[in-house]
Amino acid sequence: MRVVLLGPPGAGKGTQADLIVEKFGVPHISTGNIFREHVAAKTPLGLKVQGILDSGGLVSDEVVMELVADRIGKEDCAQGFLLDGVPRTTKQAEILRTVLSQSGRMVSHVVQIVVPEEVLLERIQGRSAQGDSSRSDDSAEVASHRYQVYLEQTAPVAKFYAAEGILSEVDGVGSIDEVFKRICEVLV
Ligand code: AMP
């Protein structure tokens, strides 16, 4: 099972990703988490991407996909993996397809968590207003920039996978358990 989880910021991707990896026993590959670890450890990569993360922009396709290619080439990904937060551009989706095809693999499922814009903005603004987020990119302005970037750069990724016939859209409004149940129904 090689799954790509798509959805706008605030859709609950991280929460659902944790549940999916627990149930299906595949590694969770979150490019956002990888970058945040580099930022926290002040590695050369972390110093390079910190400003981009803080502003809600995107790290370059080449940098992201080099990390991903390396990660999915590891032994623990032989039986599958869950990609969370990547691909975020059509170019990344193309690179992913090429990298996987080199080892005779392809993405098996793409799950798009669908949440209306008003609900997303409420969730994100609630999270930043309560100050209960450890993320430095959770302020209202940055959140709205991240959403614009999503619409412009990442929404087309769903179309890319729809054209390949492997996209499933899942209603992301409801309790965590309800949304997870819907996701499990398409991961068959
Ligand atoms: P996330 O936790 O997935 O929302 O990612 C946090 C931040 O990391 C994003 O706002 C981007 O700045 C960067 N990032 C994560 N994944 C990618 C990606 N696939 N392509 C470009 N930038 C990324």
mmCIF file of C-alpha atoms and ligand atoms in Angstrom:
data_model
loop_
_atom_site.group_PDB
_atom_site.id
_atom_site.type_symbol
_atom_site.label_atom_id
_atom_site.label_comp_id
_atom_site.label_asym_id
_atom_site.label_seq_id
_atom_site.Cartn_x
_atom_site.Cartn_y
_atom_site.Cartn_z
ATOM 1 C CA MET A 1 0.000 0.000 0.000
ATOM 2 C CA ARG A 2 1.598 3.212 -1.182
ATOM 3 C CA VAL A 3 -0.694 6.020 -0.132
ATOM 4 C CA VAL A 4 -0.665 9.752 -0.796
ATOM 5 C CA LEU A 5 -2.787 11.805 1.598
ATOM 6 C CA LEU A 6 -3.912 15.154 0.189
ATOM 7 C CA GLY A 7 -5.888 17.986 1.685
ATOM 8 C CA PRO A 8 -5.724 21.693 2.464
ATOM 9 C CA PRO A 9 -4.074 23.026 5.625
ATOM 10 C CA GLY A 10 -6.467 22.445 8.532
ATOM 11 C CA ALA A 11 -8.107 19.391 6.934
ATOM 12 C CA GLY A 12 -6.823 17.082 9.675
ATOM 13 C CA LYS A 13 -4.233 15.335 7.507
ATOM 14 C CA GLY A 14 -1.711 14.856 10.311
ATOM 15 C CA THR A 15 -4.282 13.316 12.663
ATOM 16 C CA GLN A 16 -5.616 10.966 10.003
ATOM 17 C CA ALA A 17 -2.087 10.075 8.907
ATOM 18 C CA ASP A 18 -1.287 8.911 12.455
ATOM 19 C CA LEU A 19 -4.376 6.673 12.475
ATOM 20 C CA ILE A 20 -3.637 5.232 9.024
ATOM 21 C CA VAL A 21 -0.047 4.289 9.853
ATOM 22 C CA GLU A 22 -1.148 2.726 13.131
ATOM 23 C CA LYS A 23 -3.803 0.587 11.443
ATOM 24 C CA PHE A 24 -1.883 -0.401 8.320
ATOM 25 C CA GLY A 25 1.639 -0.547 9.763
ATOM 26 C CA VAL A 26 3.344 1.526 7.062
ATOM 27 C CA PRO A 27 5.917 4.274 7.690
ATOM 28 C CA HIS A 28 4.567 7.835 7.931
ATOM 29 C CA ILE A 29 6.548 10.192 5.728
ATOM 30 C CA SER A 30 5.675 13.812 6.481
ATOM 31 C CA THR A 31 7.889 16.295 4.652
ATOM 32 C CA GLY A 32 6.643 19.049 6.992
ATOM 33 C CA ASN A 33 7.819 17.035 10.022
ATOM 34 C CA ILE A 34 11.161 16.308 8.347
ATOM 35 C CA PHE A 35 11.706 20.016 7.657
ATOM 36 C CA ARG A 36 10.634 21.012 11.196
ATOM 37 C CA GLU A 37 13.156 18.521 12.633
ATOM 38 C CA HIS A 38 15.904 20.070 10.501
ATOM 39 C CA VAL A 39 14.883 23.574 11.609
ATOM 40 C CA ALA A 40 14.895 22.549 15.288
ATOM 41 C CA ALA A 41 18.313 20.901 14.935
ATOM 42 C CA LYS A 42 19.637 23.927 12.971
ATOM 43 C CA THR A 43 21.104 21.715 10.252
ATOM 44 C CA PRO A 44 22.235 23.384 6.994
ATOM 45 C CA LEU A 45 18.953 22.287 5.397
ATOM 46 C CA GLY A 46 17.004 23.595 8.402
ATOM 47 C CA LEU A 47 18.660 27.003 8.172
ATOM 48 C CA LYS A 48 17.959 27.095 4.448
ATOM 49 C CA VAL A 49 14.223 26.298 4.728
ATOM 50 C CA GLN A 50 13.309 28.061 7.998
ATOM 51 C CA GLY A 51 12.249 31.330 6.326
ATOM 52 C CA ILE A 52 10.185 29.455 3.758
ATOM 53 C CA LEU A 53 8.321 27.487 6.443
ATOM 54 C CA ASP A 54 7.732 30.623 8.514
ATOM 55 C CA SER A 55 6.220 32.462 5.563
ATOM 56 C CA GLY A 56 4.024 29.549 4.462
ATOM 57 C CA GLY A 57 5.726 29.229 1.068
ATOM 58 C CA LEU A 58 6.994 26.044 -0.556
ATOM 59 C CA VAL A 59 10.461 24.536 -0.444
ATOM 60 C CA SER A 60 11.795 23.861 -3.959
ATOM 61 C CA ASP A 61 10.629 20.721 -5.731
ATOM 62 C CA GLU A 62 14.209 19.487 -6.153
ATOM 63 C CA VAL A 63 15.067 19.755 -2.439
ATOM 64 C CA VAL A 64 11.800 18.105 -1.356
ATOM 65 C CA MET A 65 11.953 15.256 -3.832
ATOM 66 C CA GLU A 66 15.593 14.450 -3.130
ATOM 67 C CA LEU A 67 14.612 13.894 0.506
ATOM 68 C CA VAL A 68 11.554 11.860 -0.458
ATOM 69 C CA ALA A 69 13.426 9.725 -3.008
ATOM 70 C CA ASP A 70 15.999 8.906 -0.366
ATOM 71 C CA ARG A 71 13.337 8.085 2.265
ATOM 72 C CA ILE A 72 11.176 5.831 0.073
ATOM 73 C CA GLY A 73 14.285 3.954 -1.024
ATOM 74 C CA LYS A 74 14.810 2.734 2.544
ATOM 75 C CA GLU A 75 14.143 -0.888 3.501
ATOM 76 C CA ASP A 76 11.134 -0.073 5.729
ATOM 77 C CA CYS A 77 9.270 1.362 2.712
ATOM 78 C CA ALA A 78 9.503 -1.877 0.712
ATOM 79 C CA GLN A 79 6.008 -2.921 1.839
ATOM 80 C CA GLY A 80 4.518 0.534 1.438
ATOM 81 C CA PHE A 81 4.350 3.985 2.983
ATOM 82 C CA LEU A 82 2.093 6.927 3.624
ATOM 83 C CA LEU A 83 3.080 10.284 2.135
ATOM 84 C CA ASP A 84 1.676 13.255 4.063
ATOM 85 C CA GLY A 85 2.280 16.766 2.715
ATOM 86 C CA VAL A 86 3.896 15.580 -0.498
ATOM 87 C CA PRO A 87 3.479 15.809 -3.471
ATOM 88 C CA ARG A 88 2.475 19.455 -3.162
ATOM 89 C CA THR A 89 2.971 20.450 -6.802
ATOM 90 C CA THR A 90 2.314 18.663 -10.070
ATOM 91 C CA LYS A 91 6.075 18.651 -10.684
ATOM 92 C CA GLN A 92 6.594 16.761 -7.397
ATOM 93 C CA ALA A 93 3.930 14.244 -8.442
ATOM 94 C CA GLU A 94 5.745 13.696 -11.734
ATOM 95 C CA ILE A 95 9.093 13.241 -9.992
ATOM 96 C CA LEU A 96 7.504 10.811 -7.521
ATOM 97 C CA ARG A 97 6.093 8.758 -10.385
ATOM 98 C CA THR A 98 9.514 8.597 -12.050
ATOM 99 C CA VAL A 99 11.344 7.686 -8.823
ATOM 100 C CA LEU A 100 8.864 4.924 -7.970
ATOM 101 C CA SER A 101 8.871 3.521 -11.506
ATOM 102 C CA GLN A 102 12.638 3.029 -11.242
ATOM 103 C CA SER A 103 11.935 0.307 -8.672
ATOM 104 C CA GLY A 104 8.799 -0.995 -10.442
ATOM 105 C CA ARG A 105 6.457 0.705 -7.998
ATOM 106 C CA MET A 106 3.604 3.177 -8.220
ATOM 107 C CA VAL A 107 1.272 5.043 -5.890
ATOM 108 C CA SER A 108 -1.656 2.732 -5.077
ATOM 109 C CA HIS A 109 -4.122 5.120 -3.399
ATOM 110 C CA VAL A 110 -4.563 8.869 -3.255
ATOM 111 C CA VAL A 111 -6.954 10.131 -0.601
ATOM 112 C CA GLN A 112 -8.088 13.733 -0.771
ATOM 113 C CA ILE A 113 -9.672 15.016 2.456
ATOM 114 C CA VAL A 114 -12.288 17.557 1.373
ATOM 115 C CA VAL A 115 -13.260 20.376 3.751
ATOM 116 C CA PRO A 116 -15.108 23.593 2.778
ATOM 117 C CA GLU A 117 -13.079 26.815 2.960
ATOM 118 C CA GLU A 118 -15.162 28.415 5.779
ATOM 119 C CA VAL A 119 -14.635 25.381 8.008
ATOM 120 C CA LEU A 120 -10.878 25.377 7.314
ATOM 121 C CA LEU A 121 -10.425 29.043 8.107
ATOM 122 C CA GLU A 122 -12.414 28.683 11.329
ATOM 123 C CA ARG A 123 -10.282 25.716 12.398
ATOM 124 C CA ILE A 124 -6.970 27.390 11.597
ATOM 125 C CA GLN A 125 -7.895 30.737 13.140
ATOM 126 C CA GLY A 126 -9.186 28.925 16.246
ATOM 127 C CA ARG A 127 -5.870 27.095 16.541
ATOM 128 C CA SER A 128 -3.798 30.282 16.291
ATOM 129 C CA ALA A 129 -6.132 32.385 18.493
ATOM 130 C CA GLN A 130 -5.905 29.851 21.316
ATOM 131 C CA GLY A 131 -2.128 29.911 21.010
ATOM 132 C CA ASP A 132 -2.173 26.140 21.453
ATOM 133 C CA SER A 133 -0.056 25.383 18.469
ATOM 134 C CA SER A 134 3.651 24.684 18.572
ATOM 135 C CA ARG A 135 3.878 25.629 14.909
ATOM 136 C CA SER A 136 5.421 28.955 13.993
ATOM 137 C CA ASP A 137 3.410 28.975 10.731
ATOM 138 C CA ASP A 138 0.000 28.995 12.449
ATOM 139 C CA SER A 139 -0.669 32.745 12.626
ATOM 140 C CA ALA A 140 -3.827 33.874 10.813
ATOM 141 C CA GLU A 141 -1.937 35.675 8.011
ATOM 142 C CA VAL A 142 0.467 32.834 7.384
ATOM 143 C CA ALA A 143 -2.415 30.364 7.499
ATOM 144 C CA SER A 144 -4.293 32.269 4.850
ATOM 145 C CA HIS A 145 -1.137 32.463 2.701
ATOM 146 C CA ARG A 146 -0.669 28.707 3.088
ATOM 147 C CA TYR A 147 -4.244 28.231 1.920
ATOM 148 C CA GLN A 148 -3.641 30.398 -1.184
ATOM 149 C CA VAL A 149 -0.482 28.422 -1.957
ATOM 150 C CA TYR A 150 -2.530 25.251 -1.569
ATOM 151 C CA LEU A 151 -5.175 26.461 -4.042
ATOM 152 C CA GLU A 152 -2.618 27.551 -6.615
ATOM 153 C CA GLN A 153 0.023 24.843 -6.361
ATOM 154 C CA THR A 154 -1.425 21.803 -4.619
ATOM 155 C CA ALA A 155 -5.057 21.595 -5.737
ATOM 156 C CA PRO A 156 -3.836 20.636 -9.266
ATOM 157 C CA VAL A 157 -2.134 17.560 -7.768
ATOM 158 C CA ALA A 158 -5.592 16.058 -7.137
ATOM 159 C CA LYS A 159 -6.404 16.542 -10.823
ATOM 160 C CA PHE A 160 -3.124 14.830 -11.759
ATOM 161 C CA TYR A 161 -4.152 11.726 -9.769
ATOM 162 C CA ALA A 162 -7.777 11.891 -10.895
ATOM 163 C CA ALA A 163 -6.472 11.624 -14.468
ATOM 164 C CA GLU A 164 -4.555 8.508 -13.385
ATOM 165 C CA GLY A 165 -7.805 7.080 -11.956
ATOM 166 C CA ILE A 166 -6.484 6.600 -8.404
ATOM 167 C CA LEU A 167 -8.010 9.592 -6.584
ATOM 168 C CA SER A 168 -10.611 9.085 -3.844
ATOM 169 C CA GLU A 169 -12.292 12.090 -2.270
ATOM 170 C CA VAL A 170 -13.319 11.754 1.357
ATOM 171 C CA ASP A 171 -15.598 14.132 3.260
ATOM 172 C CA GLY A 172 -13.422 15.652 6.004
ATOM 173 C CA VAL A 173 -16.262 17.199 8.008
ATOM 174 C CA GLY A 174 -17.182 15.152 11.082
ATOM 175 C CA SER A 175 -15.473 13.553 14.045
ATOM 176 C CA ILE A 176 -11.950 12.146 13.749
ATOM 177 C CA ASP A 177 -13.399 8.613 13.913
ATOM 178 C CA GLU A 178 -16.024 9.313 11.252
ATOM 179 C CA VAL A 179 -13.453 10.715 8.832
ATOM 180 C CA PHE A 180 -11.082 7.812 9.556
ATOM 181 C CA LYS A 181 -13.849 5.293 8.828
ATOM 182 C CA ARG A 182 -14.454 6.958 5.439
ATOM 183 C CA ILE A 183 -10.736 6.821 4.666
ATOM 184 C CA CYS A 184 -10.545 3.122 5.567
ATOM 185 C CA GLU A 185 -13.408 2.412 3.174
ATOM 186 C CA VAL A 186 -11.382 3.687 0.226
ATOM 187 C CA LEU A 187 -8.112 2.039 1.317
ATOM 188 C CA VAL A 188 -9.148 -1.414 0.194
HETATM 189 P P1 AMP B 1 3.157 20.716 6.492
HETATM 190 O O1 AMP B 1 3.448 20.272 7.893
HETATM 191 O O2 AMP B 1 2.959 19.572 5.539
HETATM 192 O O3 AMP B 1 2.028 21.705 6.434
HETATM 193 O O4 AMP B 1 4.463 21.486 5.981
HETATM 194 C C1 AMP B 1 4.958 22.634 6.627
HETATM 195 C C2 AMP B 1 5.776 23.473 5.649
HETATM 196 O O5 AMP B 1 6.879 22.711 5.156
HETATM 197 C C3 AMP B 1 5.026 23.917 4.401
HETATM 198 O O6 AMP B 1 4.257 25.088 4.625
HETATM 199 C C4 AMP B 1 6.177 24.144 3.425
HETATM 200 O O7 AMP B 1 6.850 25.351 3.701
HETATM 201 C C5 AMP B 1 7.125 22.998 3.782
HETATM 202 N N1 AMP B 1 6.799 21.780 2.997
HETATM 203 C C6 AMP B 1 6.358 20.590 3.495
HETATM 204 N N2 AMP B 1 6.172 19.703 2.515
HETATM 205 C C7 AMP B 1 6.486 20.337 1.364
HETATM 206 C C8 AMP B 1 6.474 19.962 -0.001
HETATM 207 N N3 AMP B 1 6.083 18.729 -0.391
HETATM 208 N N4 AMP B 1 6.858 20.869 -0.916
HETATM 209 C C9 AMP B 1 7.266 22.113 -0.551
HETATM 210 N N5 AMP B 1 7.291 22.544 0.714
HETATM 211 C C10 AMP B 1 6.911 21.670 1.671
#
